[in-house]
Coordinates of C-alpha atoms in Angstrom, one line a residue:
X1 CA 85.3 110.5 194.1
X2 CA 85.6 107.3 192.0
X3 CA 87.1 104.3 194.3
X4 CA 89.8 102.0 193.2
X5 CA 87.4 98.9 192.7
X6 CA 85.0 101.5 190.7
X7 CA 87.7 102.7 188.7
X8 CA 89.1 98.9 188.2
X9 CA 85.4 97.8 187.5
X10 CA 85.5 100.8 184.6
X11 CA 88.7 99.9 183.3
X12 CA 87.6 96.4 182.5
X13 CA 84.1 97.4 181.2
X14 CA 86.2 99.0 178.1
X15 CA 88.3 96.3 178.0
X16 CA 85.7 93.5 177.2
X17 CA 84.0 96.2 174.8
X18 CA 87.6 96.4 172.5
X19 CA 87.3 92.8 173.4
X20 CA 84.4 92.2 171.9
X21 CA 84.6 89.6 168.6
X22 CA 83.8 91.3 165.6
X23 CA 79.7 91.1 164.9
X24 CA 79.4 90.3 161.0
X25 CA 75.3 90.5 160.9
X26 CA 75.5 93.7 162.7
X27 CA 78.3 95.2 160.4
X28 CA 76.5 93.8 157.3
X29 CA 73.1 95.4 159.0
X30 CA 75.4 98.7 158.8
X31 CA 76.6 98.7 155.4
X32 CA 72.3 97.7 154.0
X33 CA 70.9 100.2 156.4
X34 CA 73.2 103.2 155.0
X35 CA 73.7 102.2 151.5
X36 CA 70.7 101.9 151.0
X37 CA 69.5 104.7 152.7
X38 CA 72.0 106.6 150.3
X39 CA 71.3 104.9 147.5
X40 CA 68.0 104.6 147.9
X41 CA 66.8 107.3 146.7
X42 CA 68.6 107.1 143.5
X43 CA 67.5 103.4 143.4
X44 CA 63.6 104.5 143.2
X45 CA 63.9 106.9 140.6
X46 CA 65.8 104.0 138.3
X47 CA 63.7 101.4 138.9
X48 CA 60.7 103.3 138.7
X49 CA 61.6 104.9 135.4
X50 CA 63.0 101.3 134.0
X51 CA 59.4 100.0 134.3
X52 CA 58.1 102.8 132.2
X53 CA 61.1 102.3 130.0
X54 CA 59.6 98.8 129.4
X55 CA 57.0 100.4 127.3
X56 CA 58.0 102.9 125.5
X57 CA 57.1 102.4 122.2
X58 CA 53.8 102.3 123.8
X59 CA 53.6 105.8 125.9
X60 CA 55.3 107.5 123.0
X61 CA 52.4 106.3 120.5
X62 CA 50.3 107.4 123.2
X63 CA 52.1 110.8 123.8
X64 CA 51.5 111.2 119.7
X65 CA 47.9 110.6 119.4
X66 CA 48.2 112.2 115.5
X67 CA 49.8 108.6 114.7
X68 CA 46.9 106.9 113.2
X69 CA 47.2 103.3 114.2
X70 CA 45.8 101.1 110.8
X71 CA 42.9 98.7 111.4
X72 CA 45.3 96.2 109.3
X73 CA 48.5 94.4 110.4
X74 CA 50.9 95.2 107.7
X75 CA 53.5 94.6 109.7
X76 CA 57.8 94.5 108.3
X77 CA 59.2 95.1 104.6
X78 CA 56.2 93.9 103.1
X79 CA 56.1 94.6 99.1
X80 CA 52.5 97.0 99.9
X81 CA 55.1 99.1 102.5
X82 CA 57.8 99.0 100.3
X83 CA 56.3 100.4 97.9
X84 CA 55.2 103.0 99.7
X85 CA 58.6 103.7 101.0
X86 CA 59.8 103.6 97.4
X87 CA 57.2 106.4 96.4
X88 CA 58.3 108.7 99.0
X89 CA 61.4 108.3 98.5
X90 CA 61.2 108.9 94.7
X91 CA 59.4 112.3 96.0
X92 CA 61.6 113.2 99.2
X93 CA 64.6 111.2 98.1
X94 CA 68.2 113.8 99.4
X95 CA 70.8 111.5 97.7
X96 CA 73.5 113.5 99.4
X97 CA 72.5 112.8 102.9
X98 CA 71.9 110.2 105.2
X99 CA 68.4 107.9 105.4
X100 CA 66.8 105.8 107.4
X101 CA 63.8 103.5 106.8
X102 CA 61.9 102.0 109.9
X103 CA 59.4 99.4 108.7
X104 CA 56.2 98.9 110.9
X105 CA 56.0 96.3 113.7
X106 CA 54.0 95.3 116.6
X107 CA 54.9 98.3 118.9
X108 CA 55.4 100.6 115.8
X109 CA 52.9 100.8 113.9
X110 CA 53.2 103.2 111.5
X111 CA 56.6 103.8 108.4
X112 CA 59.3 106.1 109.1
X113 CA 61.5 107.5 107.2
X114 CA 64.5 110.0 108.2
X115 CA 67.1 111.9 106.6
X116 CA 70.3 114.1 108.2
X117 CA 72.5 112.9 110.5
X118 CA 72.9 113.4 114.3
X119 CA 71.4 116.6 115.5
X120 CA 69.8 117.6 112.2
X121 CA 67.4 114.7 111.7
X122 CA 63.9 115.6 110.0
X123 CA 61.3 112.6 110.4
X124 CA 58.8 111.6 108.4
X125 CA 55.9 109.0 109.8
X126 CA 53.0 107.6 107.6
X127 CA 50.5 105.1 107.0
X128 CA 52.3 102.3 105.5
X129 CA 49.5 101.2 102.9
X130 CA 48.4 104.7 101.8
X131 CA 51.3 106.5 102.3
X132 CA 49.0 109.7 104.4
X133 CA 51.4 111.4 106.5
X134 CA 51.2 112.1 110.0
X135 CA 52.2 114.7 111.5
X136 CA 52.9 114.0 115.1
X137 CA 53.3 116.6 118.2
X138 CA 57.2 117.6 119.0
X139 CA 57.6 115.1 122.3
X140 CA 60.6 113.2 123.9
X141 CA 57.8 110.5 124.8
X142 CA 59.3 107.8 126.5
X143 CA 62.7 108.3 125.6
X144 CA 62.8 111.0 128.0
X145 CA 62.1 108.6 131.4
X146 CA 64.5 106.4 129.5
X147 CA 67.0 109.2 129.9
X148 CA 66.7 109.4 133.1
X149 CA 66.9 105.8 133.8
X150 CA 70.0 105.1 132.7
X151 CA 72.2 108.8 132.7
X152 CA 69.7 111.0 134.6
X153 CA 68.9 113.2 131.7
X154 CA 72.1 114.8 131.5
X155 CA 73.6 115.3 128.2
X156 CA 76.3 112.2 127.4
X157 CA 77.8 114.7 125.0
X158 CA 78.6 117.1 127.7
X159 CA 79.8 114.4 130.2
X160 CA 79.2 111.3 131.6
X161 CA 78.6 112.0 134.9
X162 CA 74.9 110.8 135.1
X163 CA 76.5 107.5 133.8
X164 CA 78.9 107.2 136.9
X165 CA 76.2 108.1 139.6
X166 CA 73.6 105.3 138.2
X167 CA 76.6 103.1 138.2
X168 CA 77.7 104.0 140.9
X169 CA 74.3 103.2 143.0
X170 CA 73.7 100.0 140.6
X171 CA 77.5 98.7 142.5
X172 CA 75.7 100.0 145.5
X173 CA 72.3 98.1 145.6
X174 CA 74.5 95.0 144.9
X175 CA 76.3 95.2 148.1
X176 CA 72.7 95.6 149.6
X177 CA 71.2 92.9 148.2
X178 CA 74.1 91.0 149.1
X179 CA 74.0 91.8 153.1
X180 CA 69.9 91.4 152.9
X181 CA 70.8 88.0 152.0
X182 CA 72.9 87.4 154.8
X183 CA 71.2 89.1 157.5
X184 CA 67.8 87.6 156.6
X185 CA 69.1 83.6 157.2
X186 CA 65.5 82.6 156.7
X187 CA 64.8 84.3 153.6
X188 CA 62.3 81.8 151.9
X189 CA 60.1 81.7 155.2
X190 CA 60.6 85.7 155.0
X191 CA 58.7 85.4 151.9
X192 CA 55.8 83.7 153.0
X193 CA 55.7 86.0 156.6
X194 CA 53.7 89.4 156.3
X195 CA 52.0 91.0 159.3
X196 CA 50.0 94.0 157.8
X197 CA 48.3 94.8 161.4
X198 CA 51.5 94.9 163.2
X199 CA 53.1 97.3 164.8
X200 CA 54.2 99.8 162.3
X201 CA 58.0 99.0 162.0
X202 CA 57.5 95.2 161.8
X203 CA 55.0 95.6 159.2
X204 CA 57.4 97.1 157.1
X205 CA 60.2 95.0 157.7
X206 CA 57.6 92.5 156.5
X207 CA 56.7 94.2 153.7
X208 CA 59.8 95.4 152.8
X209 CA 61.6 91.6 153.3
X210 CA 58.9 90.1 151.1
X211 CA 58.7 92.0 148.2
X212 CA 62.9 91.9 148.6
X213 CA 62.7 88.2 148.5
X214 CA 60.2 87.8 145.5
X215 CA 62.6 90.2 143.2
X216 CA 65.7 88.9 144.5
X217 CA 66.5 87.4 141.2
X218 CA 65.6 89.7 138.7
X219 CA 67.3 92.6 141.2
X220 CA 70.5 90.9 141.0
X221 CA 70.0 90.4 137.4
X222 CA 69.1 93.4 136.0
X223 CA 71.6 95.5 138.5
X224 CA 74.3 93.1 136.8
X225 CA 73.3 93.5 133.6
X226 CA 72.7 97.0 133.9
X227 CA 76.3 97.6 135.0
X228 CA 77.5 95.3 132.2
X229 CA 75.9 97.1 129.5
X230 CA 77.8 99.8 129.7
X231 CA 81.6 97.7 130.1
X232 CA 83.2 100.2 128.1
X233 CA 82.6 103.5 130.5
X234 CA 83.1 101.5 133.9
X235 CA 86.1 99.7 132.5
X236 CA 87.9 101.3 130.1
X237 CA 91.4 99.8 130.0
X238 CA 90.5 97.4 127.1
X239 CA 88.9 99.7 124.7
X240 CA 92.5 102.2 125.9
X241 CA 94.8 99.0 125.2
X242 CA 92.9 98.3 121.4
X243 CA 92.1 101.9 120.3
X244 CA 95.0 104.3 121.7
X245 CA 92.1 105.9 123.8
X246 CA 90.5 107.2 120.5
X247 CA 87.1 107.3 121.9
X248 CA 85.5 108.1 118.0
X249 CA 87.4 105.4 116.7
X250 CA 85.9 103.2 119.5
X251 CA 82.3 104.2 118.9
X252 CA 82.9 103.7 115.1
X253 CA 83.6 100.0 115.4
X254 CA 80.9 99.8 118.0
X255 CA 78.4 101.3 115.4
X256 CA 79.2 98.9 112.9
X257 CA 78.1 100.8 110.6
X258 CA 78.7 99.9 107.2
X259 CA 81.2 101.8 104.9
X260 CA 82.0 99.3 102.3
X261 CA 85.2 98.5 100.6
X262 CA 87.2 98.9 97.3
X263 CA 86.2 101.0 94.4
X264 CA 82.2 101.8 93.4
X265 CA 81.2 103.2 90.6
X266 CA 78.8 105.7 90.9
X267 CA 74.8 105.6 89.3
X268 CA 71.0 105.6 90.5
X269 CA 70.3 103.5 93.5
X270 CA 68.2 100.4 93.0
X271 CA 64.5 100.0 94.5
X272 CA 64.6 99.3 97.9
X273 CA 63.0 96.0 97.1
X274 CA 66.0 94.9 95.7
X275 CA 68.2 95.1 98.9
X276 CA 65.3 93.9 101.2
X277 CA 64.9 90.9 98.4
X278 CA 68.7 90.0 99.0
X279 CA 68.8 90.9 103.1
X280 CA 65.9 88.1 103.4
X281 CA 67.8 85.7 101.6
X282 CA 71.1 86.4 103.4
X283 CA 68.9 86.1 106.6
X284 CA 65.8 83.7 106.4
X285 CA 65.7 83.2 109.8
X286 CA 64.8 87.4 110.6
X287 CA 62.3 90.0 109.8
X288 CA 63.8 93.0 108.0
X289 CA 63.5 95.9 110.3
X290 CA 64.8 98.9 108.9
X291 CA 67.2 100.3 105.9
X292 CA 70.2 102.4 106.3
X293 CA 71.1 104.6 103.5
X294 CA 75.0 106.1 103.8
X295 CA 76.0 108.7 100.9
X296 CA 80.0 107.4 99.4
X297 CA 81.8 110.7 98.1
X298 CA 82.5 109.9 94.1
X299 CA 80.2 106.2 94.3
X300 CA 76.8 104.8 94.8
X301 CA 75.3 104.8 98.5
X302 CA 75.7 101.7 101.0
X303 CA 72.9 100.6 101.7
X304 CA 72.4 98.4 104.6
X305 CA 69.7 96.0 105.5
X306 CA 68.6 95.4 109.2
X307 CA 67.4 92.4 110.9
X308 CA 64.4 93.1 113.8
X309 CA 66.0 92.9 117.1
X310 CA 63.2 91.3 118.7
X311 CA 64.6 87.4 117.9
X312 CA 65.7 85.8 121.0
X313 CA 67.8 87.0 124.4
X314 CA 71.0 87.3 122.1
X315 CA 70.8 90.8 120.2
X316 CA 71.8 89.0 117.1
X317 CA 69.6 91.3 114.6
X318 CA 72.2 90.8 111.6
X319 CA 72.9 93.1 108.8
X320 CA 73.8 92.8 105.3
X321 CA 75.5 96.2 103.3
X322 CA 74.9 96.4 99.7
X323 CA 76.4 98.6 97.0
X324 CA 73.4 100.9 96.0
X325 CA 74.2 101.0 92.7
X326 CA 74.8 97.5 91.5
X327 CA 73.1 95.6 94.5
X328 CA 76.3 93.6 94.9
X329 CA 77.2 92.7 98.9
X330 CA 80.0 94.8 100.2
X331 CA 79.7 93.9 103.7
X332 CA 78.4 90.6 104.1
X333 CA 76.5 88.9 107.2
X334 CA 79.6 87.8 109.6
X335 CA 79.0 85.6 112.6
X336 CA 79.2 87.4 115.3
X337 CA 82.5 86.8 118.2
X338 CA 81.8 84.8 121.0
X339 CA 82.4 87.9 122.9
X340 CA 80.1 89.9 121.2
X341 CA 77.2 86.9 121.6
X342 CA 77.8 87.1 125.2
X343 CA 77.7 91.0 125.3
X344 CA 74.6 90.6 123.2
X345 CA 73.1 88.4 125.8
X346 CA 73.5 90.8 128.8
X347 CA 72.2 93.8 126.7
X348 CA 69.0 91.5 125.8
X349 CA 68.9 89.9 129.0
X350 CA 68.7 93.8 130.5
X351 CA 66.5 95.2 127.7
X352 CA 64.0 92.2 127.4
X353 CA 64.1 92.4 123.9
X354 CA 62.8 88.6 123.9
X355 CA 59.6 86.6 125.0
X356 CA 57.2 89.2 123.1
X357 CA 54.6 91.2 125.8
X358 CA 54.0 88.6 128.1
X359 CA 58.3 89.3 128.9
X360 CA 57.6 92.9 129.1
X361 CA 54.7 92.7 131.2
X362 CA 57.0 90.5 133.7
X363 CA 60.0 93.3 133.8
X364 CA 57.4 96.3 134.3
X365 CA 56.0 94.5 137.3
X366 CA 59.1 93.3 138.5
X367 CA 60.8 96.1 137.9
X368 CA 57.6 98.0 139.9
X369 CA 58.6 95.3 142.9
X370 CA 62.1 97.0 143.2
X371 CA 61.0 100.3 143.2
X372 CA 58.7 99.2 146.0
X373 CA 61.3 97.5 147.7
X374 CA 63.4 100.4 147.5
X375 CA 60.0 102.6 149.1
X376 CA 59.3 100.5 151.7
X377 CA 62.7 100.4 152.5
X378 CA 63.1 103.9 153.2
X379 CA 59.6 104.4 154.8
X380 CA 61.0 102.3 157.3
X381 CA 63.8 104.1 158.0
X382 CA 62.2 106.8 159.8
X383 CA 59.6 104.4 161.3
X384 CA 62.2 102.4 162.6
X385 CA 63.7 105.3 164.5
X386 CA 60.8 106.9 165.8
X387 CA 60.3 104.5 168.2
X388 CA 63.9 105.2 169.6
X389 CA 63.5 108.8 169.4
X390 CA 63.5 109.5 173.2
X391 CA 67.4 108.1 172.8
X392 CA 68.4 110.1 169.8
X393 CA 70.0 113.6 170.1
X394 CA 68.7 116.8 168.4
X395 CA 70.7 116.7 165.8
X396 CA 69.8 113.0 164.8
X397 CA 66.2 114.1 165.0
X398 CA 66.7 116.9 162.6
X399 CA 68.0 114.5 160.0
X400 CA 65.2 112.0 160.2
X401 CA 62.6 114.7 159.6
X402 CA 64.8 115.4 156.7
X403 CA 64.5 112.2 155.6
X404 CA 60.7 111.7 155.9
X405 CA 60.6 114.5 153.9
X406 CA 63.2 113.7 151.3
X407 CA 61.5 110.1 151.4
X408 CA 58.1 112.0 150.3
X409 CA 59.6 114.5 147.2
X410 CA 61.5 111.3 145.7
X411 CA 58.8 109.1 146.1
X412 CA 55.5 111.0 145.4
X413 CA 56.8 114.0 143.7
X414 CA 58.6 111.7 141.0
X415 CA 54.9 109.6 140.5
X416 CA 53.5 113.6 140.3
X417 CA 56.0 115.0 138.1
X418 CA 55.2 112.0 135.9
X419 CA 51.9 112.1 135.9
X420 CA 52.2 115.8 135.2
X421 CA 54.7 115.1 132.0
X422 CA 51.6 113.1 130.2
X423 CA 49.5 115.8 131.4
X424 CA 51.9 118.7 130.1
X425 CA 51.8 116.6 126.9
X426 CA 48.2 117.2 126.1
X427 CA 47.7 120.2 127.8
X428 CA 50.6 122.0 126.2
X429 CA 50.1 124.0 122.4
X430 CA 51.4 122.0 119.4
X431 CA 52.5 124.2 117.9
X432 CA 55.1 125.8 120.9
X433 CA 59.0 126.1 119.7
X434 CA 60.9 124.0 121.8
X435 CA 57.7 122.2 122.9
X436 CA 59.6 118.7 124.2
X437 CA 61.3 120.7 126.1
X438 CA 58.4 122.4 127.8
X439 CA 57.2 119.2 128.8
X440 CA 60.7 117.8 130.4
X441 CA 60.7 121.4 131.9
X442 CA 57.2 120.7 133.7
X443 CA 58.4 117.9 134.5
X444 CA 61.4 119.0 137.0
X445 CA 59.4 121.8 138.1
X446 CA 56.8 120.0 139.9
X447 CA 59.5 117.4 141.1
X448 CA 61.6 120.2 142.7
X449 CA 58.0 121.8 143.9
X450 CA 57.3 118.6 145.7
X451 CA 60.1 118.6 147.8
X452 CA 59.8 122.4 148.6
X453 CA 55.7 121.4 149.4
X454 CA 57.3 118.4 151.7
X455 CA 59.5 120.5 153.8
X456 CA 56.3 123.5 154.1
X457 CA 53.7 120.6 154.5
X458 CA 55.7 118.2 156.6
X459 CA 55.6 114.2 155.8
X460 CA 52.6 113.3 156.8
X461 CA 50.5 116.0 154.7
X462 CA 52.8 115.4 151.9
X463 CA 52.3 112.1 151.8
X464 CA 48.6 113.0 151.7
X465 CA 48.2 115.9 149.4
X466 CA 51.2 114.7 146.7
X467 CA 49.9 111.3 146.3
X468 CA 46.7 112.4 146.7
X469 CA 47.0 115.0 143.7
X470 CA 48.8 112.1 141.3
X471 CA 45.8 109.9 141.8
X472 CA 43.4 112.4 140.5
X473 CA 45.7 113.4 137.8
X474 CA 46.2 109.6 137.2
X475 CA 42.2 108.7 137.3
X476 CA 41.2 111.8 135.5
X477 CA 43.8 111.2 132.6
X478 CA 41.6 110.1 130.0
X479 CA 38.9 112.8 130.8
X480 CA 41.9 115.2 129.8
X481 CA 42.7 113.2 127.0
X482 CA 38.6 113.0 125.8
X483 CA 38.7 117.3 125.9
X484 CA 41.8 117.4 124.4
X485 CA 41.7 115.1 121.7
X486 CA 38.6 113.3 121.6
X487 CA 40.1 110.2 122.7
X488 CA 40.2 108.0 125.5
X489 CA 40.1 103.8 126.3
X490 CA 36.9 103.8 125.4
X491 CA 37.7 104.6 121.8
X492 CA 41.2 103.6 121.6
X493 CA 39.4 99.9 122.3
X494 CA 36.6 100.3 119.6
X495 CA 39.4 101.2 117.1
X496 CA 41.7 97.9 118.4
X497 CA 44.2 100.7 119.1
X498 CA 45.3 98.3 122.5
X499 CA 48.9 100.0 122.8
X500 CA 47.2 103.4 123.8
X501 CA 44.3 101.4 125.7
X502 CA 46.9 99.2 127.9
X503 CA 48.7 103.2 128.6
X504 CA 45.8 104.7 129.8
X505 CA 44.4 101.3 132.0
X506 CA 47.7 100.9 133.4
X507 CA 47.9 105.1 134.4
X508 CA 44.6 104.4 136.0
X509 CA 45.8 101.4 137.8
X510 CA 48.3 103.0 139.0
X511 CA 46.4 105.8 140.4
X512 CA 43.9 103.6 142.6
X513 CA 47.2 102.2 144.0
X514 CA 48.5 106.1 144.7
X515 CA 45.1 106.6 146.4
X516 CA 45.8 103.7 148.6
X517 CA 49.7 104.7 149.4
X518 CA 48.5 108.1 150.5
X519 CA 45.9 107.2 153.1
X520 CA 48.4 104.6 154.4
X521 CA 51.8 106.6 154.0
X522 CA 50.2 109.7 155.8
X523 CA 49.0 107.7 158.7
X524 CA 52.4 106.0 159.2
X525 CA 54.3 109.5 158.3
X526 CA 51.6 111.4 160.8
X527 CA 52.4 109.4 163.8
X528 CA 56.5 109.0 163.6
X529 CA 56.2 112.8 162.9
X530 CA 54.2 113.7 165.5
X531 CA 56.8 111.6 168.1
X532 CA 59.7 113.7 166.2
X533 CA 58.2 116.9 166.6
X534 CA 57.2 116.5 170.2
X535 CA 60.7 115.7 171.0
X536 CA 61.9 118.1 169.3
X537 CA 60.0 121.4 169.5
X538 CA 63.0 123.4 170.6
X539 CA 64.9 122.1 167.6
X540 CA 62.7 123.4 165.2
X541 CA 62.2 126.7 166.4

């Protein structure tokens, strides 16, 4: 029986709780420790694939070792690669159809040349000096984590969906970033504060704060960006309001490619000397890049001269269109919209297509930071709460095993399904129909096998055995790549072949560093799982 001053006493309890003035820091603590626990997971699997993204020229020359790089640098439209081009063409030349010429540059080394148009492009790639063709394996390379980075692999002709979800986290991770900042006042003497041989949860606040605070920048920056990029999809009402919600006629301006105007009479194209002649006087200040070759029913071909995009932050490349027939301009070099300059500087502010390796080399580490950020932040969400676990109820137990688990299959199962893509790569016939596909195939399967292994194995010997098995893979890459194809850093260095070098040092790297993560992780994961489980035994059976 409750008395009157009991029940009074009670009564004015709840009171002062609904009384109680409204906590920002612990609200804002909210919103970071559930976005991005939510988030997270997406977050990881972005960042980590941006950084590979980064270099992609680079794995893809790796993943197509029959791509001889040439002990010279003949490097853009030189007349020795032009004239290569020019005697290909002569042999391969399909004047009904769509071409492309990609000169050679730093990251490419090698001439290409493609005809057909979107879905039916055939590829040719060669020396450019002695014209030898190569005849390199069927792979996505690179372009496949790039995929996932930015649409999740799924087909953007089907739907956009994969667009909306990495948008939708990017939105996400800002609003994290932005209530890190305030809950963490002192955020520069966060930087400088790491206790590694603390106790386990404020060792990974401290980690988890300090790698925050050294990426806060480029986090913000690239998450911006990154959302900017694609304007068009997240906010559609101006390209609705200027096109009538004609989506082709949208991508058609946004293509700027070049159709040409008024009447042309029809005849043999011109050497491509010619337009690359008149492209470098149009533009002194660029390096022609590539050659675009569109067919005109009843005239001569446009063909349209590139600029290399690699010439500042702004994505100013510039392009000049030329009648193929008589040479004579038919689309001539405009200056681009204040608008478009300041779209151009987002998209090369996101895609570092400016300061030359020693850029790149900044984003992949950076962009390495995040995804650790975004690690360490979820490690520590099951840390955290196994030291409350004693208050939790069953059901809040069941999820944070979930979690420890999930944490494992996103974490280490993407670096083992990654590592197992470059393996699939060389392991994999070259001759196999539909052999890019085998590999992104591989790929998902052991992802989807590492989570399955993390809920049979539990977290801790997950942790262990996943990580463990990519830093083998990792370590023992260029052994594979030795039986396989007779090369590996040793020879890729002798030959001054330092794209395919820097790959296979980096994978190697980056295996040590797995090696490490695993002893750690499974100590860590062993001891909150152990506390969960004891708990919780009558949960789990």
């Amino acid at each position: 029986m409750v008395s009157n001053d009991q029940g009074v006493g009670v009564a004015a309890a709840a009171s002062a709780e609904q009384l109680k003035p409204f906590n920002a820091t612990v609200s804002l603590t909210r919103l970071h420790t559930w976005f991005g626990l939510t988030a997270g997971w997406l977050l990881f699997v972005i960042f980590f694939t941006g950084s590979l993204t980064v270099f992609a020229a680079e794995i893809t020359l790796w993943m197509q070792p029959e791509v001889s790089v040439p002990s010279h640098s003949e490097l853009g439209a030189t007349p020795r690669t032009l004239q290569t081009a020019e005697a290909f063409w002569a042999d391969k030349g399909q004047s009904d159809a769509r071409a492309m010429v990609r000169f050679p540059d730093t990251r490419n080394p090698d001439l290409r040349i493609s005809f057909g148009g979107r879905g039916d492009i055939k590829t040719y790639a060669m020396d450019p000096l002695t014209g030898v063709q190569f005849e390199p394996r069927d792979t996505m390379g690179a372009q496949f984590f790039r995929a996932l980075h930015y649409r999740l692999n799924i087909d953007r002709r089907s739907n956009e969906i994969g667009f909306w979800i990495v948008g939708l986290a990017t939105a996400m991770m800002l609003a994290v970033l932005i209530s890190g900042v305030i809950i963490h006042k002192r955020i520069f003497r966060e930087l400088f504060v790491f206790r590694p041989r603390s106790a386990y949860p404020r060792a990974w606040l401290d980690g988890h704060t300090a790698l925050g605070v050294f990426a806060l920048p480029f986090l913000f920056v690239i998450g911006f960006t990154g959302l900017a990029y694609f304007y068009f999809l997240y906010m559609p009402a101006g390209v609705s309001a200027l096109f009538d919600g004609d989506q082709a006629a949208f991508r058609q301006s946004m293509s700027q490619s070049a159709q040409g105007g008024g009447k042309r009479e029809g005849g043999a194209m011109l050497p491509l000397s010619t337009f690359v002649e008149k492209a470098e006087a149009a533009m002194p200040r660029s390096e022609m890049a590539s050659i675009r070759i569109t067919p005109s029913k009843g005239g001569a071909s446009v063909v349209e001269v590139r600029g290399s995009r690699d010439v500042g932050i702004v994505r100013d490349a510039g392009r000049v269109a030329f009648d193929g027939a008589s040479g004579d301009i038919v689309q001539p070099l405009a200056a681009p919209l204040p608008a478009e300059r300041l779209q151009s500087f987002v998209v090369g502010l996101h895609l570092a297509w400016f300061g030359g390796y020693a850029m790149h080399w900044l984003y992949f580490v950076l962009g390495l930071v995040g995804a650790g950020t975004m690690a360490t932040g979820l490690v520590m969400f099951t840390v955290k709460r196994s030291a409350r676990i004693d208050r939790a109820s069953r059901a809040d137990r069941l999820w944070w095993l979930a979690v420890g688990r999930i944490n494992v299959a996103v974490i280490a199962g993407l670096a083992l399904a990654s590592i197992s893509y470059l393996w699939a790569n060389r392991v994999l016939a070259v001759g196999l129909e539909e052999r890019a596909m085998f590999e992104i195939r591989i790929f998902f399967v052991v992802w989807v096998a590492a989570l399955l292994h993390a809920y049979l194995r539990g977290a801790a010997m997950a942790w262990r055995e996943q990580l463990g098995l990519a830093a083998l893979m990792a370590c023992s890459l260029p052994v594979l790549n030795w039986m396989t194809m007779r090369q590996w850093a040793g020879t890729y260095a002798a030959d001054g072949d330092w794209q395919r070098f820097s790959v296979e040092l980096v994978v190697v790297a980056m295996g040590v560093g797995a090696a490490a993560a695993a002893i750690k992780l499974g100590n860590i994961s062993a001891a909150a799982e152990s506390t969960f489980q004891r708990r919780n035994v009558e949960a789990l059976t």
